[in-house]
CSV table of C-alpha atoms and ligand atoms in Angstrom, one decimal:
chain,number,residue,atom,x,y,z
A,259,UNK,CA,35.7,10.1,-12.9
A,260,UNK,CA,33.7,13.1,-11.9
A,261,UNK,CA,33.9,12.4,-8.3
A,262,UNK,CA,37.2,13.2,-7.2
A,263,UNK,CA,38.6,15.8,-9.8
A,264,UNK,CA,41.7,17.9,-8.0
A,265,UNK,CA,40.2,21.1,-5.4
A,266,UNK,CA,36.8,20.0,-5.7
A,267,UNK,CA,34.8,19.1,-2.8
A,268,UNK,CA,31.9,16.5,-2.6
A,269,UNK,CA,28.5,18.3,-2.1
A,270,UNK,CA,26.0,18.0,1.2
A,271,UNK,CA,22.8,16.8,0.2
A,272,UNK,CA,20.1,17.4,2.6
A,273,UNK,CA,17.0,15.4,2.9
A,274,UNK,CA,14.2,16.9,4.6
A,275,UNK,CA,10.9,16.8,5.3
A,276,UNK,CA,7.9,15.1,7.1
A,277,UNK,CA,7.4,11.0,8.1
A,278,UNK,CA,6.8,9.1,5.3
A,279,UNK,CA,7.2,11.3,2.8
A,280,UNK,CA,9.4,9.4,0.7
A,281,UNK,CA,12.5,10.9,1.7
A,282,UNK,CA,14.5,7.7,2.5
A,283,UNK,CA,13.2,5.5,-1.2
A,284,UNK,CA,14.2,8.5,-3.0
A,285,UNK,CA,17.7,8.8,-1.3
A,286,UNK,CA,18.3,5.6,-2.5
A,287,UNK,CA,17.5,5.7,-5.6
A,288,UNK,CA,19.1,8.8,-6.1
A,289,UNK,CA,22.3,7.0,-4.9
A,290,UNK,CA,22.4,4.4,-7.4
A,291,UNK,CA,21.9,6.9,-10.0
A,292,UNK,CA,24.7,8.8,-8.9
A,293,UNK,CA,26.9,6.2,-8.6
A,294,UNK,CA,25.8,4.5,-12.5
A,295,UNK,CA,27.2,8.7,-13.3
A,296,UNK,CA,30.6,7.6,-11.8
A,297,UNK,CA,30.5,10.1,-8.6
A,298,UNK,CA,31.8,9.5,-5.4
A,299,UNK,CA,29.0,9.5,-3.2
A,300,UNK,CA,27.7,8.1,0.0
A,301,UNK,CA,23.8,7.8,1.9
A,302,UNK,CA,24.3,8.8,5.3
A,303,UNK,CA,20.9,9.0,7.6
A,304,UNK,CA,20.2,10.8,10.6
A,305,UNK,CA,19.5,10.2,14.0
A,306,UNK,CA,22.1,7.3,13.2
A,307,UNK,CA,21.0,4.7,15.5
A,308,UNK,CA,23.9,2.8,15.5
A,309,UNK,CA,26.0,4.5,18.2
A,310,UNK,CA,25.7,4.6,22.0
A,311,UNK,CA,23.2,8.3,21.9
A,312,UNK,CA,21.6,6.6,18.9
A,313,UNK,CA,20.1,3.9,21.0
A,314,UNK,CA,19.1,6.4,23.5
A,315,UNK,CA,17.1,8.6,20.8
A,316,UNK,CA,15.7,5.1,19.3
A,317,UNK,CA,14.7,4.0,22.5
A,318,UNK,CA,12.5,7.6,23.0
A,319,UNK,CA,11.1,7.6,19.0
A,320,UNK,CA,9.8,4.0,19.9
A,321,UNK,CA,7.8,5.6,23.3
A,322,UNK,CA,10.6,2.8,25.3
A,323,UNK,CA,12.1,5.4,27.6
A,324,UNK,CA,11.1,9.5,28.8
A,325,UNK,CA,13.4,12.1,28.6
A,326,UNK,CA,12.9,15.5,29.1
A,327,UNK,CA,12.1,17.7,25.9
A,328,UNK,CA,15.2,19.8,26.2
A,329,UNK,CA,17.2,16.6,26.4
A,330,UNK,CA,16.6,14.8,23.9
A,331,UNK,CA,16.9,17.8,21.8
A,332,UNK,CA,20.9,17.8,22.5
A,333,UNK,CA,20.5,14.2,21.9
A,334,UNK,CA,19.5,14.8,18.6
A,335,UNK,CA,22.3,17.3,17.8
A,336,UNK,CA,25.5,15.1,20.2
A,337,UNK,CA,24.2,12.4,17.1
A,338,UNK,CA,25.2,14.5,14.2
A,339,UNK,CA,28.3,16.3,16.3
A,340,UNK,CA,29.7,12.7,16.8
A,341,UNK,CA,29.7,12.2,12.9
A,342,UNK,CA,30.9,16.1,11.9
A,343,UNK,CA,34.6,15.4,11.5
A,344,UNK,CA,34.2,12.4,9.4
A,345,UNK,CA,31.6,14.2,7.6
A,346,UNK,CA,34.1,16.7,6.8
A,347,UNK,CA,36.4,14.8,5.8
A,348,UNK,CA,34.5,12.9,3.4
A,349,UNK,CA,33.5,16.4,2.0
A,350,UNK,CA,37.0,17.7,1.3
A,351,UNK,CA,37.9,14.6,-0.3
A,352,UNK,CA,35.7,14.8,-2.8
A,353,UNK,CA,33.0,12.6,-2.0
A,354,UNK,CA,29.1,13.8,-2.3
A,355,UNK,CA,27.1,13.1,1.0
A,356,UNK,CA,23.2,12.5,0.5
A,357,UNK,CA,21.9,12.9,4.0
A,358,UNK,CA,18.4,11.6,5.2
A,359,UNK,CA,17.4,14.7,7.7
A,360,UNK,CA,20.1,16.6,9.5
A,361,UNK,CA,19.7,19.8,11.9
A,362,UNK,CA,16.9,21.3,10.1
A,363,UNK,CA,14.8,18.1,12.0
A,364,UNK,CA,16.5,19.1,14.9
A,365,UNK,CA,14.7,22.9,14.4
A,366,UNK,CA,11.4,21.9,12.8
A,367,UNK,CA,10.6,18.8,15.2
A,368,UNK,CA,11.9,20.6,18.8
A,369,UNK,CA,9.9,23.7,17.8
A,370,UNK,CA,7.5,23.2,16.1
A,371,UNK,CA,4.0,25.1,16.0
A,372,UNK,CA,2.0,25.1,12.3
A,373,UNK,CA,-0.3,24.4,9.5
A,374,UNK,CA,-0.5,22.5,5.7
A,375,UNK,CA,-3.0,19.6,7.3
A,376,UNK,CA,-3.9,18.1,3.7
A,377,UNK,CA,-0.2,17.5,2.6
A,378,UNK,CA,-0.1,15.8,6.1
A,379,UNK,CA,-3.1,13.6,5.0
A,380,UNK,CA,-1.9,12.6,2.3
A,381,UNK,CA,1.7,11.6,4.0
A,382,UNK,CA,-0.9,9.7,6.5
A,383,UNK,CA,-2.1,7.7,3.6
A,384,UNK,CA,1.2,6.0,2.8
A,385,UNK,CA,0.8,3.9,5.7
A,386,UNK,CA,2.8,3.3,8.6
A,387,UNK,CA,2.2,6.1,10.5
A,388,UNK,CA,1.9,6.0,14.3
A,389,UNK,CA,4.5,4.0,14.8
A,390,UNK,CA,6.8,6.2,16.7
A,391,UNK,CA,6.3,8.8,19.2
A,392,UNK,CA,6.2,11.8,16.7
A,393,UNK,CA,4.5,10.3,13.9
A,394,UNK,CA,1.1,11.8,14.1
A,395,UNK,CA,-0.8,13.9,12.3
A,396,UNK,CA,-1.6,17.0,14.1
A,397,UNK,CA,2.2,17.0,15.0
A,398,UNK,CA,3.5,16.3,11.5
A,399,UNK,CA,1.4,19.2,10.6
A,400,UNK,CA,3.3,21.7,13.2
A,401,UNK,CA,6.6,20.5,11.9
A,402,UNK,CA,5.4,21.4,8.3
A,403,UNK,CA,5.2,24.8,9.3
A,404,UNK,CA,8.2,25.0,11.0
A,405,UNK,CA,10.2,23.5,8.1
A,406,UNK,CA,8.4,26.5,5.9
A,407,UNK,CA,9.8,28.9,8.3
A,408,UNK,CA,13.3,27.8,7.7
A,409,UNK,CA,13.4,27.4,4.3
A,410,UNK,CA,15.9,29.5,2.4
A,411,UNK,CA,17.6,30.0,-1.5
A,412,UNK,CA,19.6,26.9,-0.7
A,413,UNK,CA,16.6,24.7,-0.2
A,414,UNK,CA,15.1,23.1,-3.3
A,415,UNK,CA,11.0,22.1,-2.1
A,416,UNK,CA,10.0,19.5,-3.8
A,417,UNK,CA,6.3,18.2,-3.6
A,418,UNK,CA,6.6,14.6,-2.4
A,419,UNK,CA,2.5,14.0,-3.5
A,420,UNK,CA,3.7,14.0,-6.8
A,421,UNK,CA,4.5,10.5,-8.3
A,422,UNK,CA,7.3,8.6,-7.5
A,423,UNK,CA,9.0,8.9,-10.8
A,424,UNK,CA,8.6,12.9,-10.9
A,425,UNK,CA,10.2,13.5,-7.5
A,426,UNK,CA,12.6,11.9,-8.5
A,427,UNK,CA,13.6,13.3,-11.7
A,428,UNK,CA,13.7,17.1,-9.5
A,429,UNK,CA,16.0,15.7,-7.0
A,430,UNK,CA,18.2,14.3,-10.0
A,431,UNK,CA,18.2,17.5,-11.7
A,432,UNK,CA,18.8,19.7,-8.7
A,433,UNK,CA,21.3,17.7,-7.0
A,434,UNK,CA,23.5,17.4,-10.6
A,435,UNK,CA,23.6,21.4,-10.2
A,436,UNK,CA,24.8,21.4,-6.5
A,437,UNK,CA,27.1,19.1,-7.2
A,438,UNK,CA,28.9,20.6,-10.4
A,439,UNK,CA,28.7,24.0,-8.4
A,440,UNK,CA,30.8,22.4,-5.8
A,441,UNK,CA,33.3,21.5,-9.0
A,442,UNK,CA,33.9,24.6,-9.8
A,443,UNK,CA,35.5,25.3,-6.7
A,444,UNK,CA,32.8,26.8,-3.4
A,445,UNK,CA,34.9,26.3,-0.7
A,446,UNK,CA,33.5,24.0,2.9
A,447,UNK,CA,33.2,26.7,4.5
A,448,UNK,CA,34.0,27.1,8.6
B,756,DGP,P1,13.6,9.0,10.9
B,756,DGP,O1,14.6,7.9,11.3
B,756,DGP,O2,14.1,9.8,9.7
B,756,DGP,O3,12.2,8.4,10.7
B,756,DGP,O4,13.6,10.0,12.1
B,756,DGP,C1,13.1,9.6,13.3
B,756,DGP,C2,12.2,10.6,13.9
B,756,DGP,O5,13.0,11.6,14.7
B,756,DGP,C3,11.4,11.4,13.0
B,756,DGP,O6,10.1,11.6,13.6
B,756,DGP,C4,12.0,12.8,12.9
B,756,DGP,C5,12.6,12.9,14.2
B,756,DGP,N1,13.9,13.7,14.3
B,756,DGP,C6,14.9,13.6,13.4
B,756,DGP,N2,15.9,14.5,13.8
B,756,DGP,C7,15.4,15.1,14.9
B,756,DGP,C8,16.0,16.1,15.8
B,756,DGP,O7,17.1,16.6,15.6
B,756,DGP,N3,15.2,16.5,16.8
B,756,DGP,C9,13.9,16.0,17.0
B,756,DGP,N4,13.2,16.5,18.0
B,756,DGP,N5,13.4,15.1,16.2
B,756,DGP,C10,14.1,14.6,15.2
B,757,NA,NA1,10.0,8.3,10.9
B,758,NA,NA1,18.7,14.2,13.1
Protein backbone atom coordinates (compact mmCIF):
# COMPACT_ATOMS: atom_id res chain seq x y z
CA UNK A 1 0.00 0.00 0.00
CA UNK A 2 1.95 3.15 -0.85
CA UNK A 3 -0.89 5.37 -0.23
CA UNK A 4 -1.34 5.59 3.34
CA UNK A 5 2.19 4.68 4.94
CA UNK A 6 2.33 6.22 8.76
CA UNK A 7 3.31 10.47 8.75
CA UNK A 8 3.04 10.74 5.15
CA UNK A 9 0.73 13.03 3.57
CA UNK A 10 -1.06 12.66 0.18
CA UNK A 11 0.33 15.15 -2.41
CA UNK A 12 -1.69 18.27 -4.23
CA UNK A 13 -1.64 17.92 -7.77
CA UNK A 14 -2.44 20.93 -9.63
CA UNK A 15 -3.84 21.02 -13.15
CA UNK A 16 -3.49 24.08 -15.03
CA UNK A 17 -3.65 25.57 -18.02
CA UNK A 18 -5.83 26.99 -20.98
CA UNK A 19 -9.51 25.62 -22.32
CA UNK A 20 -9.18 22.57 -24.01
CA UNK A 21 -5.98 21.82 -23.45
CA UNK A 22 -6.33 18.43 -22.33
CA UNK A 23 -6.08 19.00 -18.83
CA UNK A 24 -9.30 17.11 -17.65
CA UNK A 25 -8.55 13.57 -20.26
CA UNK A 26 -5.23 13.57 -18.75
CA UNK A 27 -6.39 13.93 -15.08
CA UNK A 28 -8.17 10.95 -15.70
CA UNK A 29 -6.03 8.93 -17.02
CA UNK A 30 -3.54 9.77 -14.69
CA UNK A 31 -6.02 8.66 -11.91
CA UNK A 32 -6.43 5.23 -13.10
CA UNK A 33 -2.83 4.90 -13.35
CA UNK A 34 -2.36 5.81 -9.97
CA UNK A 35 -4.74 3.91 -8.58
CA UNK A 36 -3.53 0.32 -10.89
CA UNK A 37 0.01 1.67 -8.48
CA UNK A 38 -2.12 1.09 -5.37
CA UNK A 39 -2.09 4.92 -4.08
CA UNK A 40 -4.74 6.60 -2.46
CA UNK A 41 -5.78 9.14 -4.62
CA UNK A 42 -8.83 11.21 -5.64
CA UNK A 43 -9.85 13.72 -8.99
CA UNK A 44 -11.17 16.74 -7.66
CA UNK A 45 -12.13 19.69 -10.36
CA UNK A 46 -12.52 23.20 -9.87
CA UNK A 47 -15.09 25.67 -10.12
CA UNK A 48 -17.04 22.53 -8.55
CA UNK A 49 -20.40 23.14 -9.88
CA UNK A 50 -22.21 21.13 -7.69
CA UNK A 51 -22.81 23.47 -4.77
CA UNK A 52 -25.02 26.45 -4.25
CA UNK A 53 -21.83 29.29 -5.57
CA UNK A 54 -21.15 26.60 -8.18
CA UNK A 55 -24.36 27.15 -9.96
CA UNK A 56 -23.90 30.79 -9.65
CA UNK A 57 -20.34 30.63 -11.45
CA UNK A 58 -21.91 27.98 -14.07
CA UNK A 59 -24.68 30.07 -14.66
CA UNK A 60 -22.01 33.22 -15.63
CA UNK A 61 -19.34 30.69 -17.73
CA UNK A 62 -22.52 29.69 -19.79
CA UNK A 63 -23.27 33.79 -20.58
CA UNK A 64 -26.97 32.83 -18.37
CA UNK A 65 -26.51 35.56 -15.76
CA UNK A 66 -24.00 39.18 -15.34
CA UNK A 67 -22.13 39.73 -12.44
CA UNK A 68 -19.74 42.23 -11.91
CA UNK A 69 -15.91 41.30 -12.65
CA UNK A 70 -14.88 41.74 -9.10
CA UNK A 71 -17.60 39.38 -8.01
CA UNK A 72 -17.44 36.66 -9.66
CA UNK A 73 -13.87 36.69 -8.91
CA UNK A 74 -14.72 35.95 -4.94
CA UNK A 75 -17.09 33.58 -6.50
CA UNK A 76 -14.43 31.73 -7.91
CA UNK A 77 -12.21 31.65 -4.75
CA UNK A 78 -15.74 31.15 -1.82
CA UNK A 79 -15.84 27.72 -4.42
CA UNK A 80 -12.48 26.34 -3.45
CA UNK A 81 -12.65 28.00 0.37
CA UNK A 82 -15.94 25.88 0.73
CA UNK A 83 -13.88 22.67 -0.09
CA UNK A 84 -10.41 23.72 1.85
CA UNK A 85 -11.07 21.81 5.15
CA UNK A 86 -11.98 18.62 3.46
CA UNK A 87 -9.22 19.11 1.16
CA UNK A 88 -6.98 19.18 4.06
CA UNK A 89 -8.10 16.56 5.54
CA UNK A 90 -7.89 14.31 2.74
CA UNK A 91 -4.20 15.58 2.49
CA UNK A 92 -3.09 14.64 6.03
CA UNK A 93 -4.65 11.36 5.73
CA UNK A 94 -2.65 10.33 3.20
CA UNK A 95 -4.62 10.58 0.21
CA UNK A 96 -3.09 12.29 -3.15
CA UNK A 97 -5.50 14.99 -4.59
CA UNK A 98 -5.24 15.61 -8.57
CA UNK A 99 -6.99 18.77 -8.96
CA UNK A 100 -8.42 20.12 -12.39
CA UNK A 101 -7.39 24.12 -12.05
CA UNK A 102 -7.36 25.75 -8.55
CA UNK A 103 -6.42 29.48 -7.63
CA UNK A 104 -3.79 29.80 -10.15
CA UNK A 105 -7.19 30.17 -12.70
CA UNK A 106 -8.41 32.35 -10.23
CA UNK A 107 -5.02 34.79 -10.96
CA UNK A 108 -4.40 34.02 -14.65
CA UNK A 109 -8.30 34.31 -15.82
CA UNK A 110 -9.27 37.62 -13.38
CA UNK A 111 -6.10 39.34 -14.61
CA UNK A 112 -5.16 38.51 -17.35
CA UNK A 113 -3.20 40.66 -20.05
CA UNK A 114 -0.73 38.50 -22.64
CA UNK A 115 0.71 36.75 -25.57
CA UNK A 116 1.64 32.89 -27.04
CA UNK A 117 -1.34 33.25 -29.85
CA UNK A 118 -0.12 29.92 -31.81
CA UNK A 119 -0.25 27.61 -28.77
CA UNK A 120 -3.80 29.20 -28.46
CA UNK A 121 -4.51 28.17 -32.14
CA UNK A 122 -3.64 25.12 -31.77
CA UNK A 123 -5.94 24.60 -28.32
CA UNK A 124 -8.67 26.34 -30.78
CA UNK A 125 -8.28 23.32 -33.12
CA UNK A 126 -9.38 20.71 -30.60
CA UNK A 127 -12.83 21.79 -31.00
CA UNK A 128 -15.36 23.04 -28.73
CA UNK A 129 -14.26 26.29 -28.17
CA UNK A 130 -16.76 29.19 -27.73
CA UNK A 131 -18.87 27.59 -25.78
CA UNK A 132 -18.59 29.49 -22.60
CA UNK A 133 -18.03 33.04 -21.91
CA UNK A 134 -14.14 32.92 -21.66
CA UNK A 135 -13.39 30.50 -24.22
CA UNK A 136 -12.06 32.58 -26.87
CA UNK A 137 -9.03 33.01 -28.41
CA UNK A 138 -7.69 36.47 -28.02
CA UNK A 139 -8.68 35.93 -24.24
CA UNK A 140 -7.14 32.46 -23.89
CA UNK A 141 -4.14 34.10 -25.24
CA UNK A 142 -4.08 36.83 -22.21
CA UNK A 143 -4.50 34.06 -19.74
CA UNK A 144 -1.37 32.27 -21.28
CA UNK A 145 0.61 35.02 -20.30
CA UNK A 146 -0.55 35.45 -17.07
CA UNK A 147 -0.17 31.80 -16.20
CA UNK A 148 3.73 32.44 -17.45
CA UNK A 149 3.98 35.11 -15.03
CA UNK A 150 3.06 32.92 -12.20
CA UNK A 151 4.88 30.06 -12.81
CA UNK A 152 7.46 29.01 -10.29
CA UNK A 153 10.09 25.79 -9.28
CA UNK A 154 7.00 24.04 -8.11
CA UNK A 155 5.35 24.08 -11.45
CA UNK A 156 6.14 21.33 -13.90
CA UNK A 157 5.09 23.02 -17.79
CA UNK A 158 4.23 20.53 -19.86
CA UNK A 159 3.48 21.18 -23.63
CA UNK A 160 -0.03 19.94 -24.14
CA UNK A 161 0.57 20.07 -28.37
CA UNK A 162 2.49 17.15 -27.85
CA UNK A 163 0.61 13.84 -28.38
CA UNK A 164 -1.61 12.44 -26.11
CA UNK A 165 0.54 9.55 -25.08
CA UNK A 166 3.72 11.89 -24.41
CA UNK A 167 1.89 14.27 -22.01
CA UNK A 168 1.02 11.79 -20.40
CA UNK A 169 4.00 9.92 -19.70
CA UNK A 170 5.59 13.74 -18.13
CA UNK A 171 2.70 14.04 -15.82
CA UNK A 172 3.27 10.30 -14.76
CA UNK A 173 6.78 10.75 -14.18
CA UNK A 174 6.54 14.15 -12.46
CA UNK A 175 3.67 13.39 -10.30
CA UNK A 176 5.50 9.90 -9.01
CA UNK A 177 8.33 12.42 -7.69
CA UNK A 178 5.84 14.80 -5.90
CA UNK A 179 4.35 12.25 -4.52
CA UNK A 180 7.33 10.06 -2.98
CA UNK A 181 8.66 13.56 -1.82
CA UNK A 182 5.64 13.95 0.12
CA UNK A 183 6.61 10.24 1.68
CA UNK A 184 9.45 11.21 2.98
CA UNK A 185 7.86 13.42 5.28
CA UNK A 186 7.33 17.62 3.78
CA UNK A 187 5.01 18.68 6.04
CA UNK A 188 1.13 20.56 4.82
CA UNK A 189 2.27 23.43 5.61
CA UNK A 190 -0.15 26.44 7.27
P1 LIG B 1 -13.48 24.49 -16.55
O1 LIG B 1 -14.66 23.84 -15.84
O2 LIG B 1 -12.14 23.94 -16.11
O3 LIG B 1 -13.67 24.51 -18.03
O4 LIG B 1 -13.46 26.02 -16.05
C1 LIG B 1 -14.49 26.88 -16.41
C2 LIG B 1 -13.96 28.22 -16.82
O5 LIG B 1 -13.73 29.04 -15.67
C3 LIG B 1 -12.66 28.21 -17.59
O6 LIG B 1 -12.79 29.15 -18.66
C4 LIG B 1 -11.63 28.68 -16.59
C5 LIG B 1 -12.42 29.59 -15.71
N1 LIG B 1 -11.94 29.67 -14.34
C6 LIG B 1 -11.62 28.65 -13.51
N2 LIG B 1 -11.31 29.11 -12.28
C7 LIG B 1 -11.44 30.46 -12.33
C8 LIG B 1 -11.26 31.50 -11.39
O7 LIG B 1 -10.92 31.28 -10.22
N3 LIG B 1 -11.51 32.77 -11.82
C9 LIG B 1 -11.90 33.05 -13.09
N4 LIG B 1 -12.13 34.30 -13.43
N5 LIG B 1 -12.06 32.08 -14.01
C10 LIG B 1 -11.83 30.81 -13.64
NA1 LIG C 1 -13.65 25.23 -20.11
NA1 LIG D 1 -11.38 27.50 -9.90
Amino acid sequence: ENGNRDNSRGALIVLEGLDRSGKTSQSTRLLSYLEQQGFSVESWRFPDRSTCVGEMISSYLANKSQLDDRTIHLLFSANRWEKRSLMEMKLRSGTTLLVDRYSYSGVAFSSAKGLDVEWCKKAAERGGYGGERYEQLEFQRKVAQHYKMLCDATWKIIDASLPMEDVEKQLREFVMDCIATCQIGKPLSQ
